[in-house]
Amino acid sequence: MSIDVHDPATVLAAAETSVRTRRAAALEDLDLVLAWADLHGDDPQHKPGAIPVRYGGDQLIDLGGDGTPYVQDLCLGELAIARHTHLLSTRSVMADALDLRHRLPQTWAIVQTLACEVWVACRVASMTRKLTHAQVALVDEAVARAIGGCAPGRVFRIVEAKIIEADTAAHIARIEEQGRTRTVVLSPTDDTGLRMLFARLEAGDAVWVDATIDRVADLLHDDADLRALHHPDLPEDVTKAELRAIALGWLARPHDLAALLHLLDQHDDEQASKRRKPSAVLHVHFHQAALDTGVGVARVEELGPLVLDQVRLLLAHANVTLRPVLDLSETIAVDRYEHPTIVRERTAILIPADAFPHSTSVTRRVDLDHPTPYLDPDSGGPPGQTGDHAAAPLTRRHHRAKTHAGYTVEQLDRTTFEWTTPHGVKRRVDPTGTHPA
């Protein structure tokens, strides 16, 4: 290595350069694969003396999706050897490359500028292969806006949602088909007498099973007499995870479970009984057009894109409480260090993802950081330092790094942050992802 590996700034600069080098090499590979495809696009059956296909002769095959050119079948082996790969691997790469060039031109243009990872673009091509040429244009436009800045996981979630939007009927058919794969599987018993239980369920059923398990686990945790009666061998320091496993066992004894819950409800007043019932909070995001027409795609936090029929099924057995839509045109600020619940809710809507550069997390399980360090008013701090105008959602590890590792961040507006690392690397994070600053 020809750089000074003892100088942090030099190492970081070389790391950034290596990203472009890696992407350039991956792009060159795609370009060469495309060149090979172009060299073998003529129908071999039109050549003099061509061996008929029925006798094993060469033929044109369709590797990519709708709208991509055909390629000679028997050309793939030689290219695979040159690329040091299995033939099927090269076949897959050629299909992705053809799709990018002919079906996803906006995404392909970004790939050619080295502004994104080539493998992410290839994954998008593979995910969208069954769409028609017209349908895939909807995905291409959305991906082109995101792939240069968003983490791969967020890009793939966008693709999933746009595939549903582009061909809702086909997605509903897939839902029905996948419904036939629901199952519950029990693993063999291990040498300690424990077994694993695997289940593939409707999302709504899984949510309610999880909520019921949580409820019973909480009851066991809070009631020492109940634990002593039914589980006298449990240690005092039993964990929530252990209690949840025990609670699942209660679901296997429905009469005991019903008696337990009925007994609790008998001794509760109406409000206490309501509080004890299993609960789950779902944050569902709709476009107004979906509500107007009854057809469309919703984004359910933690679950991903769902068609409206799936949302209806998800909520079928729930007591639904609608919360009013928050007006985000104004800001809310308070004169204390802690972010109140209303600020957390508003910030989660404004900034649904971790605000750390290149983060992959889209979750509400975050700390809200003050981009400008909070200064106690008694020490001269200004009023209104805490609010949705000054809040950066960060997962715990990223919050620790920002607080203790020498990072600085400037909040440019309510959803845009400019980060500077301890050795001066700058990044801008906004709703479209992470970008050089």
Tab-separated table of C-alpha atoms in Angstrom:
chain	number	residue	atom	x	y	z
A	1	MET	CA	0.000	0.000	0.000
A	2	SER	CA	1.480	3.319	-1.101
A	3	ILE	CA	-0.314	5.567	1.392
A	4	ASP	CA	0.700	6.566	4.891
A	5	VAL	CA	-1.378	4.119	6.914
A	6	HIS	CA	-0.419	5.906	10.127
A	7	ASP	CA	-2.237	9.116	9.156
A	8	PRO	CA	-6.017	8.940	9.843
A	9	ALA	CA	-6.965	11.578	7.271
A	10	THR	CA	-4.972	9.812	4.560
A	11	VAL	CA	-6.569	6.455	5.369
A	12	LEU	CA	-10.064	7.965	5.235
A	13	ALA	CA	-9.362	9.684	1.913
A	14	ALA	CA	-8.052	6.423	0.472
A	15	ALA	CA	-11.152	4.605	1.744
A	16	GLU	CA	-13.380	7.077	-0.108
A	17	THR	CA	-11.303	6.671	-3.265
A	18	SER	CA	-11.551	2.899	-3.000
A	19	VAL	CA	-15.355	3.139	-3.078
A	20	ARG	CA	-15.240	4.713	-6.528
A	21	THR	CA	-12.567	2.248	-7.622
A	22	ARG	CA	-14.721	-0.688	-6.535
A	23	ARG	CA	-17.804	0.727	-8.223
A	24	ALA	CA	-15.844	1.472	-11.396
A	25	ALA	CA	-14.627	-2.125	-11.529
A	26	ALA	CA	-18.162	-3.448	-11.057
A	27	LEU	CA	-19.454	-1.101	-13.762
A	28	GLU	CA	-16.690	-2.191	-16.129
A	29	ASP	CA	-17.767	-5.787	-15.566
A	30	LEU	CA	-21.345	-4.912	-16.546
A	31	ASP	CA	-20.133	-2.990	-19.586
A	32	LEU	CA	-18.089	-5.979	-20.758
A	33	VAL	CA	-21.016	-8.331	-20.192
A	34	LEU	CA	-23.226	-6.008	-22.243
A	35	ALA	CA	-20.599	-5.822	-24.988
A	36	TRP	CA	-20.557	-9.622	-25.134
A	37	ALA	CA	-24.342	-9.692	-25.334
A	38	ASP	CA	-24.268	-7.163	-28.180
A	39	LEU	CA	-21.749	-9.304	-30.039
A	40	HIS	CA	-24.092	-12.282	-29.795
A	41	GLY	CA	-27.468	-10.801	-30.616
A	42	ASP	CA	-27.861	-12.242	-34.114
A	43	ASP	CA	-30.035	-15.309	-34.542
A	44	PRO	CA	-27.612	-18.260	-34.957
A	45	GLN	CA	-30.322	-20.239	-36.743
A	46	HIS	CA	-29.998	-17.839	-39.670
A	47	LYS	CA	-26.365	-18.771	-40.257
A	48	PRO	CA	-25.536	-21.125	-43.135
A	49	GLY	CA	-25.370	-24.710	-41.965
A	50	ALA	CA	-26.872	-23.939	-38.581
A	51	ILE	CA	-27.654	-27.025	-36.504
A	52	PRO	CA	-31.377	-27.129	-35.731
A	53	VAL	CA	-32.364	-26.370	-32.158
A	54	ARG	CA	-33.981	-29.774	-31.794
A	55	TYR	CA	-30.526	-31.322	-32.281
A	56	GLY	CA	-28.879	-29.058	-29.705
A	57	GLY	CA	-28.090	-26.132	-31.974
A	58	ASP	CA	-27.708	-22.606	-30.668
A	59	GLN	CA	-30.675	-20.254	-30.369
A	60	LEU	CA	-31.661	-16.837	-29.095
A	61	ILE	CA	-32.935	-16.737	-25.523
A	62	ASP	CA	-34.639	-14.064	-23.469
A	63	LEU	CA	-32.579	-13.384	-20.343
A	64	GLY	CA	-33.963	-10.074	-19.153
A	65	GLY	CA	-37.436	-8.714	-18.666
A	66	ASP	CA	-39.898	-7.328	-21.168
A	67	GLY	CA	-38.161	-5.041	-23.659
A	68	THR	CA	-34.634	-6.463	-23.509
A	69	PRO	CA	-32.851	-7.915	-26.559
A	70	TYR	CA	-32.347	-11.637	-27.007
A	71	VAL	CA	-28.901	-13.250	-26.689
A	72	GLN	CA	-27.381	-16.419	-28.124
A	73	ASP	CA	-27.710	-19.201	-25.567
A	74	LEU	CA	-24.359	-20.877	-26.159
A	75	CYS	CA	-22.325	-17.678	-25.876
A	76	LEU	CA	-22.617	-17.624	-22.097
A	77	GLY	CA	-20.187	-20.444	-21.311
A	78	GLU	CA	-17.115	-18.756	-22.765
A	79	LEU	CA	-17.857	-15.470	-21.017
A	80	ALA	CA	-18.389	-17.297	-17.728
A	81	ILE	CA	-14.966	-18.914	-18.058
A	82	ALA	CA	-13.348	-15.554	-18.753
A	83	ARG	CA	-15.103	-14.068	-15.692
A	84	HIS	CA	-14.075	-16.998	-13.466
A	85	THR	CA	-17.709	-17.742	-12.607
A	86	HIS	CA	-20.305	-20.443	-13.013
A	87	LEU	CA	-22.358	-20.136	-16.192
A	88	LEU	CA	-25.547	-19.463	-14.219
A	89	SER	CA	-23.849	-16.613	-12.359
A	90	THR	CA	-22.836	-14.942	-15.607
A	91	ARG	CA	-26.315	-15.538	-17.019
A	92	SER	CA	-27.811	-13.743	-14.009
A	93	VAL	CA	-25.417	-10.795	-14.327
A	94	MET	CA	-26.195	-10.445	-18.032
A	95	ALA	CA	-29.926	-10.413	-17.301
A	96	ASP	CA	-29.426	-7.661	-14.711
A	97	ALA	CA	-27.234	-5.623	-17.049
A	98	LEU	CA	-29.716	-5.867	-19.915
A	99	ASP	CA	-32.568	-4.866	-17.625
A	100	LEU	CA	-30.670	-1.854	-16.329
A	101	ARG	CA	-29.758	-0.615	-19.796
A	102	HIS	CA	-33.109	-1.245	-21.489
A	103	ARG	CA	-35.725	-1.149	-18.701
A	104	LEU	CA	-34.263	1.053	-15.950
A	105	PRO	CA	-32.504	3.842	-17.864
A	106	GLN	CA	-32.690	6.437	-15.069
A	107	THR	CA	-31.171	4.024	-12.581
A	108	TRP	CA	-28.582	2.937	-15.161
A	109	ALA	CA	-27.538	6.552	-15.656
A	110	ILE	CA	-26.799	6.859	-11.935
A	111	VAL	CA	-24.855	3.592	-11.969
A	112	GLN	CA	-22.674	5.004	-14.737
A	113	THR	CA	-21.782	8.046	-12.618
A	114	LEU	CA	-20.571	5.725	-9.818
A	115	ALA	CA	-23.033	7.401	-7.448
A	116	CYS	CA	-24.444	4.089	-6.182
A	117	GLU	CA	-23.458	0.508	-5.546
A	118	VAL	CA	-23.714	-1.598	-8.695
A	119	TRP	CA	-24.945	-4.640	-6.784
A	120	VAL	CA	-27.899	-2.649	-5.442
A	121	ALA	CA	-28.919	-1.655	-8.967
A	122	CYS	CA	-28.587	-5.274	-10.106
A	123	ARG	CA	-30.811	-6.380	-7.233
A	124	VAL	CA	-33.415	-3.826	-8.327
A	125	ALA	CA	-33.257	-5.221	-11.856
A	126	SER	CA	-33.806	-8.737	-10.570
A	127	MET	CA	-36.687	-7.702	-8.301
A	128	THR	CA	-38.542	-5.980	-11.151
A	129	ARG	CA	-37.973	-8.519	-13.923
A	130	LYS	CA	-41.571	-9.744	-14.067
A	131	LEU	CA	-42.992	-6.259	-14.622
A	132	THR	CA	-43.783	-5.095	-18.131
A	133	HIS	CA	-41.685	-2.407	-19.770
A	134	ALA	CA	-44.379	0.178	-19.036
A	135	GLN	CA	-44.821	-0.914	-15.422
A	136	VAL	CA	-41.133	-0.902	-14.580
A	137	ALA	CA	-40.862	2.779	-15.532
A	138	LEU	CA	-42.705	3.638	-12.299
A	139	VAL	CA	-40.090	1.774	-10.283
A	140	ASP	CA	-37.212	3.269	-12.255
A	141	GLU	CA	-38.288	6.819	-11.481
A	142	ALA	CA	-38.598	6.145	-7.745
A	143	VAL	CA	-35.338	4.206	-7.511
A	144	ALA	CA	-33.414	6.871	-9.403
A	145	ARG	CA	-34.412	9.388	-6.732
A	146	ALA	CA	-33.260	7.135	-3.894
A	147	ILE	CA	-30.409	4.880	-4.965
A	148	GLY	CA	-27.705	7.536	-4.834
A	149	GLY	CA	-28.329	8.420	-1.194
A	150	CYS	CA	-30.457	5.855	0.596
A	151	ALA	CA	-29.150	2.694	2.212
A	152	PRO	CA	-29.799	-0.516	0.231
A	153	GLY	CA	-32.544	-1.701	2.572
A	154	ARG	CA	-34.516	1.499	2.086
A	155	VAL	CA	-34.075	1.263	-1.691
A	156	PHE	CA	-35.408	-2.291	-1.696
A	157	ARG	CA	-38.427	-1.268	0.401
A	158	ILE	CA	-39.165	1.452	-2.157
A	159	VAL	CA	-38.907	-1.140	-4.928
A	160	GLU	CA	-41.286	-3.490	-3.104
A	161	ALA	CA	-43.859	-0.734	-2.700
A	162	LYS	CA	-43.588	0.410	-6.314
A	163	ILE	CA	-43.875	-3.152	-7.631
A	164	ILE	CA	-47.167	-3.447	-5.756
A	165	GLU	CA	-48.303	-0.085	-7.100
A	166	ALA	CA	-47.278	-0.953	-10.657
A	167	ASP	CA	-49.140	-4.279	-10.732
A	168	THR	CA	-51.522	-4.545	-7.803
A	169	ALA	CA	-53.505	-7.397	-9.347
A	170	ALA	CA	-50.420	-9.579	-9.673
A	171	HIS	CA	-49.428	-8.761	-6.104
A	172	ILE	CA	-52.843	-9.778	-4.794
A	173	ALA	CA	-52.477	-13.054	-6.684
A	174	ARG	CA	-49.071	-13.548	-5.030
A	175	ILE	CA	-50.642	-12.888	-1.635
A	176	GLU	CA	-53.213	-15.598	-2.274
A	177	GLU	CA	-50.515	-17.976	-3.479
A	178	GLN	CA	-48.264	-17.270	-0.494
A	179	GLY	CA	-51.227	-17.760	1.823
A	180	ARG	CA	-51.010	-21.439	0.938
A	181	THR	CA	-47.507	-21.543	2.448
A	182	ARG	CA	-48.652	-20.715	5.986
A	183	THR	CA	-47.341	-23.328	8.377
A	184	VAL	CA	-46.127	-24.103	11.885
A	185	VAL	CA	-42.993	-26.238	12.258
A	186	LEU	CA	-41.521	-27.776	15.387
A	187	SER	CA	-37.791	-28.475	15.556
A	188	PRO	CA	-36.278	-31.623	17.085
A	189	THR	CA	-35.663	-31.561	20.822
A	190	ASP	CA	-32.120	-30.536	21.720
A	191	ASP	CA	-30.006	-32.166	24.427
A	192	THR	CA	-31.401	-29.789	27.086
A	193	GLY	CA	-35.027	-30.626	26.379
A	194	LEU	CA	-35.830	-27.422	24.470
A	195	ARG	CA	-37.384	-27.091	21.027
A	196	MET	CA	-37.833	-24.273	18.515
A	197	LEU	CA	-41.242	-23.359	17.132
A	198	PHE	CA	-41.370	-21.671	13.723
A	199	ALA	CA	-44.558	-20.197	12.308
A	200	ARG	CA	-45.497	-18.461	9.066
A	201	LEU	CA	-48.679	-16.468	9.713
A	202	GLU	CA	-50.770	-13.613	8.471
A	203	ALA	CA	-49.153	-10.402	9.674
A	204	GLY	CA	-52.246	-9.520	11.708
A	205	ASP	CA	-52.301	-12.886	13.475
A	206	ALA	CA	-48.595	-12.587	14.240
A	207	VAL	CA	-49.105	-9.119	15.743
A	208	TRP	CA	-51.893	-10.345	18.032
A	209	VAL	CA	-50.035	-13.500	19.065
A	210	ASP	CA	-47.054	-11.325	19.951
A	211	ALA	CA	-49.253	-8.891	21.893
A	212	THR	CA	-50.950	-11.713	23.834
A	213	ILE	CA	-47.579	-13.260	24.672
A	214	ASP	CA	-46.430	-9.866	25.901
A	215	ARG	CA	-49.536	-9.448	28.038
A	216	VAL	CA	-49.168	-12.821	29.773
A	217	ALA	CA	-45.426	-12.235	30.246
A	218	ASP	CA	-46.151	-8.881	31.881
A	219	LEU	CA	-48.748	-10.491	34.163
A	220	LEU	CA	-46.247	-13.111	35.256
A	221	HIS	CA	-43.606	-10.450	35.792
A	222	ASP	CA	-45.864	-8.210	37.880
A	223	ASP	CA	-47.543	-10.892	40.010
A	224	ALA	CA	-45.148	-12.859	42.219
A	225	ASP	CA	-47.999	-14.977	43.606
A	226	LEU	CA	-49.043	-15.965	40.080
A	227	ARG	CA	-45.479	-17.001	39.280
A	228	ALA	CA	-45.182	-18.940	42.525
A	229	LEU	CA	-48.459	-20.753	41.850
A	230	HIS	CA	-47.838	-21.770	38.257
A	231	HIS	CA	-44.048	-21.577	37.868
A	232	PRO	CA	-42.458	-22.090	41.289
A	233	ASP	CA	-39.074	-22.980	39.800
A	234	LEU	CA	-38.544	-19.608	38.123
A	235	PRO	CA	-35.586	-17.647	39.502
A	236	GLU	CA	-36.090	-14.174	40.919
A	237	ASP	CA	-34.048	-12.625	38.099
A	238	VAL	CA	-36.097	-14.231	35.309
A	239	THR	CA	-35.839	-12.203	32.101
A	240	LYS	CA	-38.596	-10.842	29.880
A	241	ALA	CA	-37.432	-13.145	27.081
A	242	GLU	CA	-37.846	-16.194	29.340
A	243	LEU	CA	-41.272	-15.019	30.472
A	244	ARG	CA	-42.360	-14.563	26.850
A	245	ALA	CA	-41.372	-18.158	26.090
A	246	ILE	CA	-43.336	-19.327	29.131
A	247	ALA	CA	-46.275	-17.169	28.041
A	248	LEU	CA	-46.294	-18.898	24.658
A	249	GLY	CA	-46.751	-22.137	26.556
A	250	TRP	CA	-49.909	-20.667	28.093
A	251	LEU	CA	-51.305	-20.230	24.575
A	252	ALA	CA	-51.005	-24.003	24.225
A	253	ARG	CA	-53.408	-24.356	27.175
A	254	PRO	CA	-56.336	-22.211	26.031
A	255	HIS	CA	-58.613	-23.174	28.942
A	256	ASP	CA	-55.980	-22.157	31.497
A	257	LEU	CA	-55.267	-18.975	29.563
A	258	ALA	CA	-58.955	-18.102	29.281
A	259	ALA	CA	-59.421	-18.720	33.004
A	260	LEU	CA	-56.441	-16.511	33.803
A	261	LEU	CA	-57.625	-13.640	31.639
A	262	HIS	CA	-61.262	-14.017	32.763
A	263	LEU	CA	-60.224	-13.968	36.420
A	264	LEU	CA	-58.244	-10.805	35.855
A	265	ASP	CA	-61.122	-9.154	34.031
A	266	GLN	CA	-63.528	-10.063	36.851
A	267	HIS	CA	-61.409	-8.161	39.339
A	268	ASP	CA	-60.798	-5.175	37.080
A	269	ASP	CA	-62.952	-2.188	36.485
A	270	GLU	CA	-63.699	-1.381	32.857
A	271	GLN	CA	-60.698	0.886	32.365
A	272	ALA	CA	-58.273	-1.508	34.061
A	273	SER	CA	-59.600	-4.384	31.966
A	274	LYS	CA	-59.117	-2.348	28.817
A	275	ARG	CA	-55.561	-1.531	29.834
A	276	ARG	CA	-54.802	-5.208	30.403
A	277	LYS	CA	-55.960	-6.290	26.975
A	278	PRO	CA	-53.191	-6.962	24.473
A	279	SER	CA	-52.412	-3.893	22.468
A	280	ALA	CA	-50.354	-3.055	19.443
A	281	VAL	CA	-49.724	0.341	17.904
A	282	LEU	CA	-49.515	0.417	14.129
A	283	HIS	CA	-48.518	3.490	12.178
A	284	VAL	CA	-50.168	3.283	8.758
A	285	HIS	CA	-49.379	5.794	6.024
A	286	PHE	CA	-51.777	6.236	3.088
A	287	HIS	CA	-51.878	8.480	0.081
A	288	GLN	CA	-55.152	10.395	-0.052
A	289	ALA	CA	-55.940	8.756	-3.399
A	290	ALA	CA	-55.891	5.326	-1.742
A	291	LEU	CA	-58.451	6.444	0.820
A	292	ASP	CA	-60.623	8.027	-1.868
A	293	THR	CA	-60.639	4.987	-4.162
A	294	GLY	CA	-60.190	2.130	-1.702
A	295	VAL	CA	-57.380	0.804	-3.894
A	296	GLY	CA	-53.705	1.392	-3.341
A	297	VAL	CA	-50.667	0.695	-1.233
A	298	ALA	CA	-50.145	1.622	2.404
A	299	ARG	CA	-46.849	1.767	4.265
A	300	VAL	CA	-47.112	0.151	7.681
A	301	GLU	CA	-44.162	0.978	9.884
A	302	GLU	CA	-42.129	-2.122	10.833
A	303	LEU	CA	-44.143	-4.248	8.353
A	304	GLY	CA	-43.546	-2.546	5.000
A	305	PRO	CA	-45.872	-1.975	2.031
A	306	LEU	CA	-49.325	-3.582	2.174
A	307	VAL	CA	-52.346	-3.351	-0.090
A	308	LEU	CA	-55.481	-1.978	1.558
A	309	ASP	CA	-57.098	-5.417	1.828
A	310	GLN	CA	-54.117	-6.563	3.898
A	311	VAL	CA	-54.502	-3.547	6.171
A	312	ARG	CA	-58.191	-4.376	6.643
A	313	LEU	CA	-57.266	-7.945	7.570
A	314	LEU	CA	-54.556	-6.700	9.894
A	315	LEU	CA	-57.070	-4.584	11.822
A	316	ALA	CA	-60.038	-6.953	11.537
A	317	HIS	CA	-60.112	-8.014	15.205
A	318	ALA	CA	-58.811	-4.797	16.693
A	319	ASN	CA	-60.381	-1.927	18.534
A	320	VAL	CA	-59.065	0.783	16.258
A	321	THR	CA	-58.316	4.205	17.668
A	322	LEU	CA	-57.738	6.855	15.031
A	323	ARG	CA	-55.311	9.602	15.881
A	324	PRO	CA	-55.732	12.958	14.178
A	325	VAL	CA	-53.326	13.840	11.414
A	326	LEU	CA	-50.644	16.133	12.769
A	327	ASP	CA	-50.188	19.537	11.175
A	328	LEU	CA	-46.461	19.691	10.509
A	329	SER	CA	-46.457	23.159	8.979
A	330	GLU	CA	-45.561	24.718	12.324
A	331	THR	CA	-42.984	23.718	14.921
A	332	ILE	CA	-43.401	22.800	18.561
A	333	ALA	CA	-40.722	23.750	21.077
A	334	VAL	CA	-40.420	23.414	24.848
A	335	ASP	CA	-38.099	24.818	27.488
A	336	ARG	CA	-36.660	21.582	28.853
A	337	TYR	CA	-34.106	18.958	27.897
A	338	GLU	CA	-36.427	15.962	27.392
A	339	HIS	CA	-38.371	15.695	24.141
A	340	PRO	CA	-42.091	15.334	24.971
A	341	THR	CA	-44.220	12.666	23.311
A	342	ILE	CA	-45.775	15.082	20.812
A	343	VAL	CA	-42.311	16.142	19.618
A	344	ARG	CA	-41.230	12.509	19.264
A	345	GLU	CA	-44.359	11.735	17.227
A	346	ARG	CA	-43.902	14.726	14.934
A	347	THR	CA	-40.200	13.994	14.453
A	348	ALA	CA	-40.947	10.349	13.569
A	349	ILE	CA	-43.242	11.547	10.780
A	350	LEU	CA	-40.829	14.204	9.541
A	351	ILE	CA	-37.740	11.970	9.773
A	352	PRO	CA	-38.689	8.263	9.766
A	353	ALA	CA	-35.075	7.070	9.497
A	354	ASP	CA	-31.946	7.287	11.615
A	355	ALA	CA	-30.278	10.601	10.749
A	356	PHE	CA	-26.724	9.244	10.985
A	357	PRO	CA	-24.892	9.148	7.618
A	358	HIS	CA	-25.527	5.978	5.596
A	359	SER	CA	-27.692	4.455	8.339
A	360	THR	CA	-30.025	1.627	7.329
A	361	SER	CA	-32.496	1.931	10.229
A	362	VAL	CA	-36.088	3.025	9.653
A	363	THR	CA	-37.598	2.794	13.127
A	364	ARG	CA	-39.134	4.747	15.990
A	365	ARG	CA	-36.848	3.028	18.471
A	366	VAL	CA	-34.369	5.894	18.512
A	367	ASP	CA	-32.947	8.536	20.798
A	368	LEU	CA	-33.749	12.144	19.939
A	369	ASP	CA	-30.505	14.078	19.942
A	370	HIS	CA	-30.043	17.835	20.179
A	371	PRO	CA	-27.873	18.592	17.101
A	372	THR	CA	-26.760	21.750	18.881
A	373	PRO	CA	-25.816	20.604	22.390
A	374	TYR	CA	-28.425	21.606	24.960
A	375	LEU	CA	-27.416	24.429	27.295
A	376	ASP	CA	-29.279	24.728	30.569
A	377	PRO	CA	-31.228	28.012	30.746
A	378	ASP	CA	-29.681	28.633	34.161
A	379	SER	CA	-26.324	28.703	32.381
A	380	GLY	CA	-27.485	31.089	29.687
A	381	GLY	CA	-29.218	28.681	27.307
A	382	PRO	CA	-31.924	30.189	25.051
A	383	PRO	CA	-35.607	29.228	25.291
A	384	GLY	CA	-37.154	26.646	22.973
A	385	GLN	CA	-34.026	24.521	22.454
A	386	THR	CA	-36.037	21.290	22.439
A	387	GLY	CA	-38.538	20.703	19.647
A	388	ASP	CA	-39.172	19.183	16.234
A	389	HIS	CA	-37.051	21.962	14.740
A	390	ALA	CA	-34.006	20.714	16.665
A	391	ALA	CA	-34.181	16.934	16.862
A	392	ALA	CA	-32.040	14.267	15.217
A	393	PRO	CA	-33.363	10.686	15.574
A	394	LEU	CA	-30.392	8.402	16.203
A	395	THR	CA	-30.150	4.758	17.159
A	396	ARG	CA	-28.330	4.241	20.439
A	397	ARG	CA	-24.948	3.329	18.944
A	398	HIS	CA	-24.998	6.350	16.632
A	399	HIS	CA	-26.132	8.592	19.487
A	400	ARG	CA	-23.175	7.414	21.563
A	401	ALA	CA	-20.805	8.072	18.663
A	402	LYS	CA	-22.165	11.577	18.150
A	403	THR	CA	-21.963	12.364	21.860
A	404	HIS	CA	-18.613	10.836	22.771
A	405	ALA	CA	-16.541	10.281	19.599
A	406	GLY	CA	-16.070	13.837	18.355
A	407	TYR	CA	-18.735	14.110	15.648
A	408	THR	CA	-20.424	17.451	15.021
A	409	VAL	CA	-23.742	18.003	13.282
A	410	GLU	CA	-25.501	21.126	12.070
A	411	GLN	CA	-29.237	20.987	11.436
A	412	LEU	CA	-29.726	22.981	8.227
A	413	ASP	CA	-33.522	22.694	8.299
A	414	ARG	CA	-36.065	20.442	9.972
A	415	THR	CA	-35.047	17.363	7.964
A	416	THR	CA	-31.492	18.102	6.784
A	417	PHE	CA	-28.284	17.581	8.745
A	418	GLU	CA	-24.663	18.243	7.883
A	419	TRP	CA	-22.271	15.917	9.668
A	420	THR	CA	-18.536	16.277	10.211
A	421	THR	CA	-16.621	13.238	11.446
A	422	PRO	CA	-13.733	13.492	13.933
A	423	HIS	CA	-11.243	13.677	11.040
A	424	GLY	CA	-13.205	16.065	8.855
A	425	VAL	CA	-15.241	13.831	6.527
A	426	LYS	CA	-18.484	15.668	5.710
A	427	ARG	CA	-21.881	14.244	4.805
A	428	ARG	CA	-25.318	15.751	4.283
A	429	VAL	CA	-28.316	13.661	5.374
A	430	ASP	CA	-31.772	14.629	4.109
A	431	PRO	CA	-35.012	12.829	3.175
A	432	THR	CA	-33.356	11.486	-0.003
A	433	GLY	CA	-30.490	9.838	1.905
A	434	THR	CA	-26.810	10.574	2.474
A	435	HIS	CA	-24.736	12.728	0.131
A	436	PRO	CA	-21.264	14.318	0.073
A	437	ALA	CA	-21.377	17.741	1.700
